Tab-separated table of C-alpha atoms in Angstrom:
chain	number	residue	atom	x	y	z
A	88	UNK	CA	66.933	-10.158	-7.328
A	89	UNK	CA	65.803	-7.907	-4.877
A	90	UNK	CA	67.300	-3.583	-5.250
A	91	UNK	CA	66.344	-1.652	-2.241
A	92	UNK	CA	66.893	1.970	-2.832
A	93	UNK	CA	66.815	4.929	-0.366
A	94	UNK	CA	67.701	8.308	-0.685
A	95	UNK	CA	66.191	11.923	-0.257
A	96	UNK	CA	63.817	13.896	-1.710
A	97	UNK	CA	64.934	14.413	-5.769
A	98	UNK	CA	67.872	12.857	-5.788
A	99	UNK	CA	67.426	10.896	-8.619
A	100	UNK	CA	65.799	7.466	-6.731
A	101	UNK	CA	63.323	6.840	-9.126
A	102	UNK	CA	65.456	7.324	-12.603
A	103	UNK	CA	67.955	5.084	-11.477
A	104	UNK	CA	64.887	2.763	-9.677
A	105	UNK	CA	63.744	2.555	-13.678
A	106	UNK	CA	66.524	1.840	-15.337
A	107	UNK	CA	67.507	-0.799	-13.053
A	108	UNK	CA	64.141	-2.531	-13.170
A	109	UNK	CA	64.002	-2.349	-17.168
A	110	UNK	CA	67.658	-3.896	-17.155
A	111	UNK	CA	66.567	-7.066	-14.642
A	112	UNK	CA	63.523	-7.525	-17.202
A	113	UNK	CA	65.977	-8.842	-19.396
A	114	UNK	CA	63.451	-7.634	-22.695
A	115	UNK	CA	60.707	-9.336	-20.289
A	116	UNK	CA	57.670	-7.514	-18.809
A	117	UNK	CA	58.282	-5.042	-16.597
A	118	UNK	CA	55.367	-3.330	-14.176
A	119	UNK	CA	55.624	0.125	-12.785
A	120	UNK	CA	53.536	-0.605	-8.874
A	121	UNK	CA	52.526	3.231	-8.355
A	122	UNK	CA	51.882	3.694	-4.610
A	123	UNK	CA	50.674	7.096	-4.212
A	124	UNK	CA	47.330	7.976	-3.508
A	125	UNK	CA	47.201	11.906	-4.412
A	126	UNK	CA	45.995	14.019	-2.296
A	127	UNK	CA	46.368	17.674	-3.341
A	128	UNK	CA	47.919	19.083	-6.628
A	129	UNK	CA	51.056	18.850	-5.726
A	130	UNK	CA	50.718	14.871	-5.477
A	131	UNK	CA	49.236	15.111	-9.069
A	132	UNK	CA	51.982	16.658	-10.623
A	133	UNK	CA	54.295	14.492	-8.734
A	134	UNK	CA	52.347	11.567	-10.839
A	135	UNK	CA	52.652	13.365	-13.748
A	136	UNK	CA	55.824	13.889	-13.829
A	137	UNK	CA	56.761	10.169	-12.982
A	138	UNK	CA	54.919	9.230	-15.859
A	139	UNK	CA	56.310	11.712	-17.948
A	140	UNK	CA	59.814	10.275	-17.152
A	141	UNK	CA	58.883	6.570	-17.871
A	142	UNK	CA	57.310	6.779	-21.180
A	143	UNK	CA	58.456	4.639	-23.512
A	144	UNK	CA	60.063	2.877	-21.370
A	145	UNK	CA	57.461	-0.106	-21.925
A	146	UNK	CA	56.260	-0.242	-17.973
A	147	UNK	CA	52.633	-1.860	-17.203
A	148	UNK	CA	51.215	0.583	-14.467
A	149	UNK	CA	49.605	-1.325	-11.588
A	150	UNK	CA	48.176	1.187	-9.058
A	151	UNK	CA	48.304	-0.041	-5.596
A	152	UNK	CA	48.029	2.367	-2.451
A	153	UNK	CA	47.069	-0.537	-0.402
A	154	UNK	CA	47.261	-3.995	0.413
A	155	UNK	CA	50.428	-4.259	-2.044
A	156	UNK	CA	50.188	-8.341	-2.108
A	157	UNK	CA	46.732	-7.423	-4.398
A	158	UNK	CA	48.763	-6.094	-7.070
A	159	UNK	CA	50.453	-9.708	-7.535
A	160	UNK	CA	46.537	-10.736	-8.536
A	161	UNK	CA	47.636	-8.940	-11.682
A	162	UNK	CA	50.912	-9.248	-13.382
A	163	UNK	CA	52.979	-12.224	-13.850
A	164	UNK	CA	55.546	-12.945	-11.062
A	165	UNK	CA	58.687	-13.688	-13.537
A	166	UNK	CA	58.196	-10.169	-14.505
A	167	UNK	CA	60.352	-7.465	-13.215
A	168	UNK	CA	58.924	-4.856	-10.916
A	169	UNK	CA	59.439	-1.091	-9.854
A	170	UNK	CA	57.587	-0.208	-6.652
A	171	UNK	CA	57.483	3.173	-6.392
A	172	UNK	CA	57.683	3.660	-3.112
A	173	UNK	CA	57.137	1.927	0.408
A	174	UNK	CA	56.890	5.819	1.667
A	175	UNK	CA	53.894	6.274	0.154
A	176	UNK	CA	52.017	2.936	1.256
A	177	UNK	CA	52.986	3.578	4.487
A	178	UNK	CA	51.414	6.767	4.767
A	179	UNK	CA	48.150	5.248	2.817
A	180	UNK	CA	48.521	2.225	4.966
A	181	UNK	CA	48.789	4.304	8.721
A	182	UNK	CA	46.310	6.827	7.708
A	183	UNK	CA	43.364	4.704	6.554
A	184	UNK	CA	41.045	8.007	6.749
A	185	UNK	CA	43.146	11.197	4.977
A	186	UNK	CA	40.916	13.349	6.698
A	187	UNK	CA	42.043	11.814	10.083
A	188	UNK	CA	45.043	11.981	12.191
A	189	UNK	CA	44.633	8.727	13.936
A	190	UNK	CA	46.781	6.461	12.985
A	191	UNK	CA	46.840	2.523	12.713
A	192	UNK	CA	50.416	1.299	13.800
A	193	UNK	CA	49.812	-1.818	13.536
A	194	UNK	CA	49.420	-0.996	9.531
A	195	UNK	CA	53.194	-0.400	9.614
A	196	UNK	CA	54.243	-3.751	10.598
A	197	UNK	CA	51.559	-5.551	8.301
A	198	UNK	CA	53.152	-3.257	5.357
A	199	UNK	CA	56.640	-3.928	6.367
A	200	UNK	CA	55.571	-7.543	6.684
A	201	UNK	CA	53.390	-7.620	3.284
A	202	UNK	CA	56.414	-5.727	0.956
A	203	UNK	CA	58.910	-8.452	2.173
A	204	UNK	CA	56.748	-11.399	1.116
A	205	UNK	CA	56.146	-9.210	-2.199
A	206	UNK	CA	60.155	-9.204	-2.754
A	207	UNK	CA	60.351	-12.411	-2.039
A	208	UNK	CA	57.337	-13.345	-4.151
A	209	UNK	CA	58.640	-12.078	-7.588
A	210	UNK	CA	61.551	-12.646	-9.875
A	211	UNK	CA	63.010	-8.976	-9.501
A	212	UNK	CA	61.871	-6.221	-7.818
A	213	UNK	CA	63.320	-2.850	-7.190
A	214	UNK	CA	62.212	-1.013	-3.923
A	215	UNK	CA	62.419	2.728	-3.561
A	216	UNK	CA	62.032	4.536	0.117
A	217	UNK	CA	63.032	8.043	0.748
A	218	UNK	CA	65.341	8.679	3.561
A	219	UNK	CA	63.489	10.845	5.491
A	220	UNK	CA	64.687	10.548	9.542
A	221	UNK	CA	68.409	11.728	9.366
A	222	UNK	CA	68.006	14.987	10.492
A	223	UNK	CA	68.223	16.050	14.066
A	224	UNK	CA	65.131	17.981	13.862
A	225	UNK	CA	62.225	16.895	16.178
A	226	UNK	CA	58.678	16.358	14.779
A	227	UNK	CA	55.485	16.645	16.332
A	228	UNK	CA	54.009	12.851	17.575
A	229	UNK	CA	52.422	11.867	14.617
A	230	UNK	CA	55.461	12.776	12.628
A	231	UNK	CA	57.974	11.051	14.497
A	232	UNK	CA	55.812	7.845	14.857
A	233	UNK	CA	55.490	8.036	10.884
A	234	UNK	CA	59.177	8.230	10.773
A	235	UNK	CA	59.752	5.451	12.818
A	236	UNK	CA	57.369	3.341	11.052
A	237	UNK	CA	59.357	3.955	8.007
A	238	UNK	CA	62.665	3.097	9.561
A	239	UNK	CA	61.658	-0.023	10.936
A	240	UNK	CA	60.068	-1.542	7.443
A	241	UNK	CA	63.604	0.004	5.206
A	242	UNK	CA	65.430	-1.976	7.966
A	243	UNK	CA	63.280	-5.160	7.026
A	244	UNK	CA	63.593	-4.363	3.414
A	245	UNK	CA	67.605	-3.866	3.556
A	246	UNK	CA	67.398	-6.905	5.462
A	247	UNK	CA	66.151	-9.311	2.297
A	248	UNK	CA	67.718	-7.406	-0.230
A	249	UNK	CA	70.102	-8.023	-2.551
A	250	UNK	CA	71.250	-5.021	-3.022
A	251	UNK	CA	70.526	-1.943	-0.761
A	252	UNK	CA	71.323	1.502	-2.490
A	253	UNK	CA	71.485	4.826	-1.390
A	254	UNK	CA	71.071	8.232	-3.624
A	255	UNK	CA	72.415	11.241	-2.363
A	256	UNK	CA	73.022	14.640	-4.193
A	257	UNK	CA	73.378	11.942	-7.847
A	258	UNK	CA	75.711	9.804	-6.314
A	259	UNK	CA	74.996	6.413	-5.534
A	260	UNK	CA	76.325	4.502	-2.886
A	261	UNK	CA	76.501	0.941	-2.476
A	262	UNK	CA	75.458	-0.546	1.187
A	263	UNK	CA	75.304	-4.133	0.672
A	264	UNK	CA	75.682	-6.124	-2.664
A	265	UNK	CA	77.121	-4.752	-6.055
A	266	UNK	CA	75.398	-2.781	-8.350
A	267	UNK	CA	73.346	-4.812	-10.317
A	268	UNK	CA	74.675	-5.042	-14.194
């Protein structure tokens, strides 16, 4: 089964992303695919916290900022999986130098591309994505094209899921599917 789950910031995404992803394991392995690649404090803490809020919880942490099919080189594909979240690999995927702002936008289709043959690849996987181009607000270039970018692979990801999710202010909404049980 494939869960696709958007939302915004600390809304409660990646609690309900857990739960969900320990429930498809059935008492089977479940792995925790950690996407960030910190880049200031704030990023660490963000970690931290994540961690903090899945222990116990019996997850196998695979850390993957790039290249996501790589990850699959280490778990078992019957296992359920939590990745946590195409936002992140996108932004480690486009910006292949942090201390650059040129982008690679090709990146975004080959990690569109790449996390639907993941889904696809593995008994159960839950996808998280924040929902980050709703507001009317316009960005600066680099900004927007990120945006975009991110639209276009949730789009792909809604497309082969399941179940597509949204979280917004603790409610969850159901866009396609049922909630899983």
């Amino acid at each position: 089964m494939i869960v696709f789950i958007t939302g915004g910031a600390k809304n409660g995404k990646s609690s309900l992303a857990q739960d969900l992803a320990v429930a498809l394991s059935n008492g089977g392995t479940h792995y925790y695919v950690a996407t960030m690649i910190p880049s200031d404090d704030e990023d660490l803490e963000r970690i931290r916290r994540h961690r903090d809020d899945r222990a116990g919880m019996g997850f196998e942490t695979i850390e993957c900022g790039k290249n996501i099919l790589t990850c699959l080189d280490r778990a078992d594909r019957n296992g359920s999986f939590l990745l946590d979240s195409a936002t992140a690999l996108l932004l480690n995927e486009l910006f292949p130098d942090p201390t650059s702002c040129e982008m690679d936008v090709d990146a975004a289709y080959r990690c569109g591309d790449e996390l639907v043959a993941f889904a696809k690849s593995v008994a159960n996987i839950v996808i998280v994505s924040d929902y980050i181009y709703s507001d009317a607000e316009r960005y600066d270039e680099v900004t927007e094209t990120y945006r975009r970018c991110l639209a276009t692979i949730d789009r792909k990801l809604a497309a082969v899921s399941d179940t597509v999710l949204e979280v917004a202010s603790g409610n969850i909404i159901v866009h396609k599917g049922a909630f899983p049980a």
